[in-house]
Amino acid sequence: MSTQYEHILTSRPNPSVALITLNRPKALNALSTPLFLELNKALADADADQAIGAIVLTGSEKAFAAGADIKEMKDKEFSDVYKNNFLANWGEMSRLRKPVIAAVSGYALGGGCELALMCDIILASPTAKFGQPEINLGVIPGGGGSQRLVHAIGKSRAMELVLTGRMISAQEADQWGMVSRVTDNVLEEAIKMATDISSKGQIAVQAGKEVVNAAYELTLAEGLRFERRTFHGLFATKDQKEGMSAFAEKRKAEFTHS
């Protein structure tokens, strides 16, 4: 995590947790292409680091990310965005195997809301505000917002946000099931959660993330079959033997991620 970046900050709150902070304060962390390229690299590096068990992604108190960079987009033409598959690299985050926790304070709008939705768990500060205001710019969400919102909050609520551009509060997002919970010390809580996840066996954690995500795309019968086969497969790991032996012997498990 020693790479020097221009638009993000990286650190290790503890040896097993990677913290990535969006760092374009003057632009309210607007998601430009250079920022996303740096973010994808930092996420990939953390995902490949055997010492890291979970990743926390955050912004500032004022804005997690206030949206995509409109100055970058406003003069683009269809031929450019279509031929060059504009925003396609935002999807690289979905290929990460380790869990990513979003710690959201302030504005998470447009691309910022989409970025939070790409994460596996969202913790929100009471100041957090979510929304997809692209309709006010003559476009629609282009980074997955319309699709992930339907899964997160249902068709009617997703349709309302996409078609009106209305912002919702952290409390409303919590009531709708969009976030895991609202907490005053959001970054501290996210790091604590990431530390807890990192104390588990990494193979089981990655398998758990995989089966939960599979529920979005599989039928119930196929999902149950996939879950059961994945569960069976974990009996080939040393962590399964250690975890169950530790439970039977009433001691703390010492996972080796193998």
PDB file of N, CA and C in Angstrom, residues 116-185:
ATOM      1  N   ALA A 116     -20.925   3.387  -3.820  1.00  0.00           N
ATOM      2  CA  ALA A 116     -21.315   2.785  -2.545  1.00  0.00           C
ATOM      3  C   ALA A 116     -22.062   1.473  -2.772  1.00  0.00           C
ATOM      4  N   LEU A 117     -22.951   1.459  -3.769  1.00  0.00           N
ATOM      5  CA  LEU A 117     -23.725   0.253  -4.060  1.00  0.00           C
ATOM      6  C   LEU A 117     -22.856  -0.887  -4.578  1.00  0.00           C
ATOM      7  N   MET A 118     -21.702  -0.563  -5.174  1.00  0.00           N
ATOM      8  CA  MET A 118     -20.783  -1.608  -5.627  1.00  0.00           C
ATOM      9  C   MET A 118     -20.110  -2.315  -4.456  1.00  0.00           C
ATOM     10  N   CYS A 119     -20.050  -1.643  -3.312  1.00  0.00           N
ATOM     11  CA  CYS A 119     -19.407  -2.232  -2.140  1.00  0.00           C
ATOM     12  C   CYS A 119     -20.292  -3.328  -1.554  1.00  0.00           C
ATOM     13  N   ASP A 120     -19.705  -4.173  -0.739  1.00  0.00           N
ATOM     14  CA  ASP A 120     -20.433  -5.320  -0.192  1.00  0.00           C
ATOM     15  C   ASP A 120     -21.293  -4.942   1.006  1.00  0.00           C
ATOM     16  N   ILE A 121     -20.841  -3.974   1.779  1.00  0.00           N
ATOM     17  CA  ILE A 121     -21.569  -3.498   2.953  1.00  0.00           C
ATOM     18  C   ILE A 121     -21.474  -1.981   2.958  1.00  0.00           C
ATOM     19  N   ILE A 122     -22.578  -1.302   3.268  1.00  0.00           N
ATOM     20  CA  ILE A 122     -22.566   0.157   3.386  1.00  0.00           C
ATOM     21  C   ILE A 122     -22.909   0.538   4.816  1.00  0.00           C
ATOM     22  N   LEU A 123     -22.006   1.267   5.466  1.00  0.00           N
ATOM     23  CA  LEU A 123     -22.289   1.905   6.751  1.00  0.00           C
ATOM     24  C   LEU A 123     -22.423   3.393   6.479  1.00  0.00           C
ATOM     25  N   ALA A 124     -23.432   4.022   7.067  1.00  0.00           N
ATOM     26  CA  ALA A 124     -23.711   5.429   6.773  1.00  0.00           C
ATOM     27  C   ALA A 124     -23.653   6.273   8.033  1.00  0.00           C
ATOM     28  N   SER A 125     -23.067   7.446   7.904  1.00  0.00           N
ATOM     29  CA  SER A 125     -23.128   8.467   8.946  1.00  0.00           C
ATOM     30  C   SER A 125     -24.526   9.101   8.916  1.00  0.00           C
ATOM     31  N   PRO A 126     -24.990   9.659  10.032  1.00  0.00           N
ATOM     32  CA  PRO A 126     -26.288  10.362  10.006  1.00  0.00           C
ATOM     33  C   PRO A 126     -26.335  11.498   8.990  1.00  0.00           C
ATOM     34  N   THR A 127     -25.155  11.984   8.555  1.00  0.00           N
ATOM     35  CA  THR A 127     -25.117  13.083   7.581  1.00  0.00           C
ATOM     36  C   THR A 127     -25.196  12.607   6.137  1.00  0.00           C
ATOM     37  N   ALA A 128     -25.149  11.308   5.913  1.00  0.00           N
ATOM     38  CA  ALA A 128     -25.095  10.769   4.549  1.00  0.00           C
ATOM     39  C   ALA A 128     -26.375  11.081   3.777  1.00  0.00           C
ATOM     40  N   LYS A 129     -26.192  11.387   2.495  1.00  0.00           N
ATOM     41  CA  LYS A 129     -27.337  11.617   1.599  1.00  0.00           C
ATOM     42  C   LYS A 129     -27.068  10.865   0.305  1.00  0.00           C
ATOM     43  N   PHE A 130     -28.044  10.054  -0.108  1.00  0.00           N
ATOM     44  CA  PHE A 130     -27.904   9.217  -1.296  1.00  0.00           C
ATOM     45  C   PHE A 130     -28.866   9.683  -2.378  1.00  0.00           C
ATOM     46  N   GLY A 131     -28.478   9.481  -3.628  1.00  0.00           N
ATOM     47  CA  GLY A 131     -29.393   9.826  -4.706  1.00  0.00           C
ATOM     48  C   GLY A 131     -28.777   9.592  -6.074  1.00  0.00           C
ATOM     49  N   GLN A 132     -29.646   9.531  -7.081  1.00  0.00           N
ATOM     50  CA  GLN A 132     -29.239   9.385  -8.489  1.00  0.00           C
ATOM     51  C   GLN A 132     -29.840  10.563  -9.256  1.00  0.00           C
ATOM     52  N   PRO A 133     -29.160  11.722  -9.218  1.00  0.00           N
ATOM     53  CA  PRO A 133     -29.731  12.931  -9.837  1.00  0.00           C
ATOM     54  C   PRO A 133     -29.435  13.093 -11.318  1.00  0.00           C
ATOM     55  N   GLU A 134     -29.000  12.018 -11.986  1.00  0.00           N
ATOM     56  CA  GLU A 134     -28.620  12.138 -13.402  1.00  0.00           C
ATOM     57  C   GLU A 134     -29.763  12.645 -14.275  1.00  0.00           C
ATOM     58  N   ILE A 135     -30.993  12.373 -13.883  1.00  0.00           N
ATOM     59  CA  ILE A 135     -32.149  12.787 -14.681  1.00  0.00           C
ATOM     60  C   ILE A 135     -32.168  14.310 -14.857  1.00  0.00           C
ATOM     61  N   ASN A 136     -31.617  15.030 -13.865  1.00  0.00           N
ATOM     62  CA  ASN A 136     -31.555  16.492 -13.934  1.00  0.00           C
ATOM     63  C   ASN A 136     -30.516  16.984 -14.936  1.00  0.00           C
ATOM     64  N   LEU A 137     -29.666  16.075 -15.404  1.00  0.00           N
ATOM     65  CA  LEU A 137     -28.630  16.418 -16.378  1.00  0.00           C
ATOM     66  C   LEU A 137     -28.977  15.907 -17.774  1.00  0.00           C
ATOM     67  N   GLY A 138     -30.179  15.354 -17.909  1.00  0.00           N
ATOM     68  CA  GLY A 138     -30.594  14.857 -19.212  1.00  0.00           C
ATOM     69  C   GLY A 138     -30.105  13.459 -19.527  1.00  0.00           C
ATOM     70  N   VAL A 139     -29.650  12.725 -18.515  1.00  0.00           N
ATOM     71  CA  VAL A 139     -29.182  11.354 -18.729  1.00  0.00           C
ATOM     72  C   VAL A 139     -29.756  10.455 -17.635  1.00  0.00           C
ATOM     73  N   ILE A 140     -29.240   9.247 -17.544  1.00  0.00           N
ATOM     74  CA  ILE A 140     -29.643   8.283 -16.527  1.00  0.00           C
ATOM     75  C   ILE A 140     -28.378   7.762 -15.851  1.00  0.00           C
ATOM     76  N   PRO A 141     -28.495   7.010 -14.763  1.00  0.00           N
ATOM     77  CA  PRO A 141     -27.301   6.408 -14.172  1.00  0.00           C
ATOM     78  C   PRO A 141     -26.566   5.555 -15.201  1.00  0.00           C
ATOM     79  N   GLY A 142     -25.231   5.654 -15.210  1.00  0.00           N
ATOM     80  CA  GLY A 142     -24.444   4.894 -16.186  1.00  0.00           C
ATOM     81  C   GLY A 142     -23.426   3.972 -15.551  1.00  0.00           C
ATOM     82  N   GLY A 143     -23.384   3.964 -14.201  1.00  0.00           N
ATOM     83  CA  GLY A 143     -22.411   3.135 -13.504  1.00  0.00           C
ATOM     84  C   GLY A 143     -23.057   2.033 -12.680  1.00  0.00           C
ATOM     85  N   GLY A 144     -24.254   1.613 -13.099  1.00  0.00           N
ATOM     86  CA  GLY A 144     -24.905   0.493 -12.435  1.00  0.00           C
ATOM     87  C   GLY A 144     -25.996   0.862 -11.447  1.00  0.00           C
ATOM     88  N   GLY A 145     -26.244   2.161 -11.259  1.00  0.00           N
ATOM     89  CA  GLY A 145     -27.206   2.588 -10.244  1.00  0.00           C
ATOM     90  C   GLY A 145     -28.603   2.035 -10.425  1.00  0.00           C
ATOM     91  N   SER A 146     -29.121   2.081 -11.633  1.00  0.00           N
ATOM     92  CA  SER A 146     -30.496   1.624 -11.861  1.00  0.00           C
ATOM     93  C   SER A 146     -30.643   0.136 -11.567  1.00  0.00           C
ATOM     94  N   GLN A 147     -29.604  -0.641 -11.845  1.00  0.00           N
ATOM     95  CA  GLN A 147     -29.675  -2.088 -11.648  1.00  0.00           C
ATOM     96  C   GLN A 147     -29.467  -2.468 -10.178  1.00  0.00           C
ATOM     97  N   ARG A 148     -28.445  -1.889  -9.557  1.00  0.00           N
ATOM     98  CA  ARG A 148     -28.161  -2.255  -8.161  1.00  0.00           C
ATOM     99  C   ARG A 148     -29.215  -1.715  -7.206  1.00  0.00           C
ATOM    100  N   LEU A 149     -29.798  -0.557  -7.526  1.00  0.00           N
ATOM    101  CA  LEU A 149     -30.852  -0.024  -6.668  1.00  0.00           C
ATOM    102  C   LEU A 149     -32.067  -0.942  -6.629  1.00  0.00           C
ATOM    103  N   VAL A 150     -32.422  -1.507  -7.776  1.00  0.00           N
ATOM    104  CA  VAL A 150     -33.577  -2.418  -7.804  1.00  0.00           C
ATOM    105  C   VAL A 150     -33.341  -3.593  -6.858  1.00  0.00           C
ATOM    106  N   HIS A 151     -32.121  -4.141  -6.892  1.00  0.00           N
ATOM    107  CA  HIS A 151     -31.805  -5.245  -5.991  1.00  0.00           C
ATOM    108  C   HIS A 151     -31.809  -4.796  -4.531  1.00  0.00           C
ATOM    109  N   ALA A 152     -31.366  -3.575  -4.282  1.00  0.00           N
ATOM    110  CA  ALA A 152     -31.214  -3.102  -2.910  1.00  0.00           C
ATOM    111  C   ALA A 152     -32.528  -2.632  -2.286  1.00  0.00           C
ATOM    112  N   ILE A 153     -33.377  -1.934  -3.067  1.00  0.00           N
ATOM    113  CA  ILE A 153     -34.553  -1.297  -2.460  1.00  0.00           C
ATOM    114  C   ILE A 153     -35.858  -1.587  -3.197  1.00  0.00           C
ATOM    115  N   GLY A 154     -35.801  -2.370  -4.275  1.00  0.00           N
ATOM    116  CA  GLY A 154     -37.018  -2.714  -5.000  1.00  0.00           C
ATOM    117  C   GLY A 154     -37.303  -1.777  -6.153  1.00  0.00           C
ATOM    118  N   LYS A 155     -38.180  -2.237  -7.053  1.00  0.00           N
ATOM    119  CA  LYS A 155     -38.440  -1.501  -8.291  1.00  0.00           C
ATOM    120  C   LYS A 155     -39.052  -0.127  -8.055  1.00  0.00           C
ATOM    121  N   SER A 156     -40.086  -0.018  -7.229  1.00  0.00           N
ATOM    122  CA  SER A 156     -40.815   1.239  -7.090  1.00  0.00           C
ATOM    123  C   SER A 156     -39.932   2.342  -6.521  1.00  0.00           C
ATOM    124  N   ARG A 157     -39.171   2.024  -5.486  1.00  0.00           N
ATOM    125  CA  ARG A 157     -38.298   3.025  -4.879  1.00  0.00           C
ATOM    126  C   ARG A 157     -37.137   3.383  -5.812  1.00  0.00           C
ATOM    127  N   ALA A 158     -36.580   2.373  -6.490  1.00  0.00           N
ATOM    128  CA  ALA A 158     -35.514   2.639  -7.453  1.00  0.00           C
ATOM    129  C   ALA A 158     -36.028   3.534  -8.569  1.00  0.00           C
ATOM    130  N   MET A 159     -37.220   3.252  -9.043  1.00  0.00           N
ATOM    131  CA  MET A 159     -37.815   4.059 -10.111  1.00  0.00           C
ATOM    132  C   MET A 159     -38.006   5.500  -9.653  1.00  0.00           C
ATOM    133  N   GLU A 160     -38.447   5.676  -8.412  1.00  0.00           N
ATOM    134  CA  GLU A 160     -38.631   7.031  -7.877  1.00  0.00           C
ATOM    135  C   GLU A 160     -37.316   7.803  -7.870  1.00  0.00           C
ATOM    136  N   LEU A 161     -36.256   7.183  -7.372  1.00  0.00           N
ATOM    137  CA  LEU A 161     -34.971   7.883  -7.290  1.00  0.00           C
ATOM    138  C   LEU A 161     -34.408   8.192  -8.669  1.00  0.00           C
ATOM    139  N   VAL A 162     -34.523   7.241  -9.591  1.00  0.00           N
ATOM    140  CA  VAL A 162     -33.965   7.440 -10.933  1.00  0.00           C
ATOM    141  C   VAL A 162     -34.752   8.487 -11.722  1.00  0.00           C
ATOM    142  N   LEU A 163     -36.070   8.510 -11.559  1.00  0.00           N
ATOM    143  CA  LEU A 163     -36.899   9.406 -12.379  1.00  0.00           C
ATOM    144  C   LEU A 163     -37.107  10.786 -11.782  1.00  0.00           C
ATOM    145  N   THR A 164     -36.928  10.926 -10.457  1.00  0.00           N
ATOM    146  CA  THR A 164     -37.088  12.249  -9.838  1.00  0.00           C
ATOM    147  C   THR A 164     -35.758  12.897  -9.485  1.00  0.00           C
ATOM    148  N   GLY A 165     -34.718  12.078  -9.285  1.00  0.00           N
ATOM    149  CA  GLY A 165     -33.431  12.617  -8.859  1.00  0.00           C
ATOM    150  C   GLY A 165     -33.411  13.014  -7.393  1.00  0.00           C
ATOM    151  N   ARG A 166     -34.431  12.591  -6.639  1.00  0.00           N
ATOM    152  CA  ARG A 166     -34.546  12.990  -5.230  1.00  0.00           C
ATOM    153  C   ARG A 166     -33.424  12.401  -4.383  1.00  0.00           C
ATOM    154  N   MET A 167     -32.914  13.198  -3.448  1.00  0.00           N
ATOM    155  CA  MET A 167     -31.950  12.703  -2.467  1.00  0.00           C
ATOM    156  C   MET A 167     -32.705  12.107  -1.286  1.00  0.00           C
ATOM    157  N   ILE A 168     -32.147  11.050  -0.713  1.00  0.00           N
ATOM    158  CA  ILE A 168     -32.718  10.488   0.504  1.00  0.00           C
ATOM    159  C   ILE A 168     -31.682  10.552   1.625  1.00  0.00           C
ATOM    160  N   SER A 169     -32.177  10.651   2.836  1.00  0.00           N
ATOM    161  CA  SER A 169     -31.302  10.748   3.992  1.00  0.00           C
ATOM    162  C   SER A 169     -30.761   9.377   4.367  1.00  0.00           C
ATOM    163  N   ALA A 170     -29.774   9.379   5.249  1.00  0.00           N
ATOM    164  CA  ALA A 170     -29.232   8.119   5.755  1.00  0.00           C
ATOM    165  C   ALA A 170     -30.313   7.303   6.447  1.00  0.00           C
ATOM    166  N   GLN A 171     -31.180   7.994   7.174  1.00  0.00           N
ATOM    167  CA  GLN A 171     -32.238   7.307   7.907  1.00  0.00           C
ATOM    168  C   GLN A 171     -33.228   6.623   6.950  1.00  0.00           C
ATOM    169  N   GLU A 172     -33.573   7.319   5.865  1.00  0.00           N
ATOM    170  CA  GLU A 172     -34.471   6.728   4.872  1.00  0.00           C
ATOM    171  C   GLU A 172     -33.794   5.561   4.163  1.00  0.00           C
ATOM    172  N   ALA A 173     -32.519   5.720   3.840  1.00  0.00           N
ATOM    173  CA  ALA A 173     -31.764   4.631   3.210  1.00  0.00           C
ATOM    174  C   ALA A 173     -31.717   3.412   4.125  1.00  0.00           C
ATOM    175  N   ASP A 174     -31.617   3.654   5.413  1.00  0.00           N
ATOM    176  CA  ASP A 174     -31.614   2.568   6.393  1.00  0.00           C
ATOM    177  C   ASP A 174     -32.972   1.877   6.427  1.00  0.00           C
ATOM    178  N   GLN A 175     -34.038   2.641   6.455  1.00  0.00           N
ATOM    179  CA  GLN A 175     -35.386   2.077   6.473  1.00  0.00           C
ATOM    180  C   GLN A 175     -35.670   1.252   5.223  1.00  0.00           C
ATOM    181  N   TRP A 176     -35.106   1.672   4.098  1.00  0.00           N
ATOM    182  CA  TRP A 176     -35.331   0.973   2.833  1.00  0.00           C
ATOM    183  C   TRP A 176     -34.425  -0.245   2.665  1.00  0.00           C
ATOM    184  N   GLY A 177     -33.472  -0.426   3.567  1.00  0.00           N
ATOM    185  CA  GLY A 177     -32.578  -1.574   3.456  1.00  0.00           C
ATOM    186  C   GLY A 177     -31.409  -1.348   2.508  1.00  0.00           C
ATOM    187  N   MET A 178     -31.142  -0.092   2.183  1.00  0.00           N
ATOM    188  CA  MET A 178     -30.050   0.226   1.259  1.00  0.00           C
ATOM    189  C   MET A 178     -28.699   0.172   1.964  1.00  0.00           C
ATOM    190  N   VAL A 179     -28.688   0.500   3.259  1.00  0.00           N
ATOM    191  CA  VAL A 179     -27.450   0.467   4.040  1.00  0.00           C
ATOM    192  C   VAL A 179     -27.584  -0.558   5.154  1.00  0.00           C
ATOM    193  N   SER A 180     -26.443  -0.996   5.663  1.00  0.00           N
ATOM    194  CA  SER A 180     -26.457  -1.961   6.751  1.00  0.00           C
ATOM    195  C   SER A 180     -26.940  -1.312   8.036  1.00  0.00           C
ATOM    196  N   ARG A 181     -26.408  -0.120   8.327  1.00  0.00           N
ATOM    197  CA  ARG A 181     -26.888   0.627   9.486  1.00  0.00           C
ATOM    198  C   ARG A 181     -26.328   2.048   9.436  1.00  0.00           C
ATOM    199  N   VAL A 182     -26.931   2.909  10.275  1.00  0.00           N
ATOM    200  CA  VAL A 182     -26.474   4.285  10.439  1.00  0.00           C
ATOM    201  C   VAL A 182     -25.744   4.374  11.768  1.00  0.00           C
ATOM    202  N   THR A 183     -24.555   4.969  11.747  1.00  0.00           N
ATOM    203  CA  THR A 183     -23.750   5.044  12.962  1.00  0.00           C
ATOM    204  C   THR A 183     -22.995   6.369  13.015  1.00  0.00           C
ATOM    205  N   ASP A 184     -22.838   6.919  14.214  1.00  0.00           N
ATOM    206  CA  ASP A 184     -22.179   8.216  14.363  1.00  0.00           C
ATOM    207  C   ASP A 184     -20.710   8.161  13.961  1.00  0.00           C
ATOM    208  N   ASN A 185     -19.997   7.136  14.403  1.00  0.00           N
ATOM    209  CA  ASN A 185     -18.566   7.012  14.118  1.00  0.00           C
ATOM    210  C   ASN A 185     -18.369   6.049  12.952  1.00  0.00           C
TER     211      ASN A 185
END
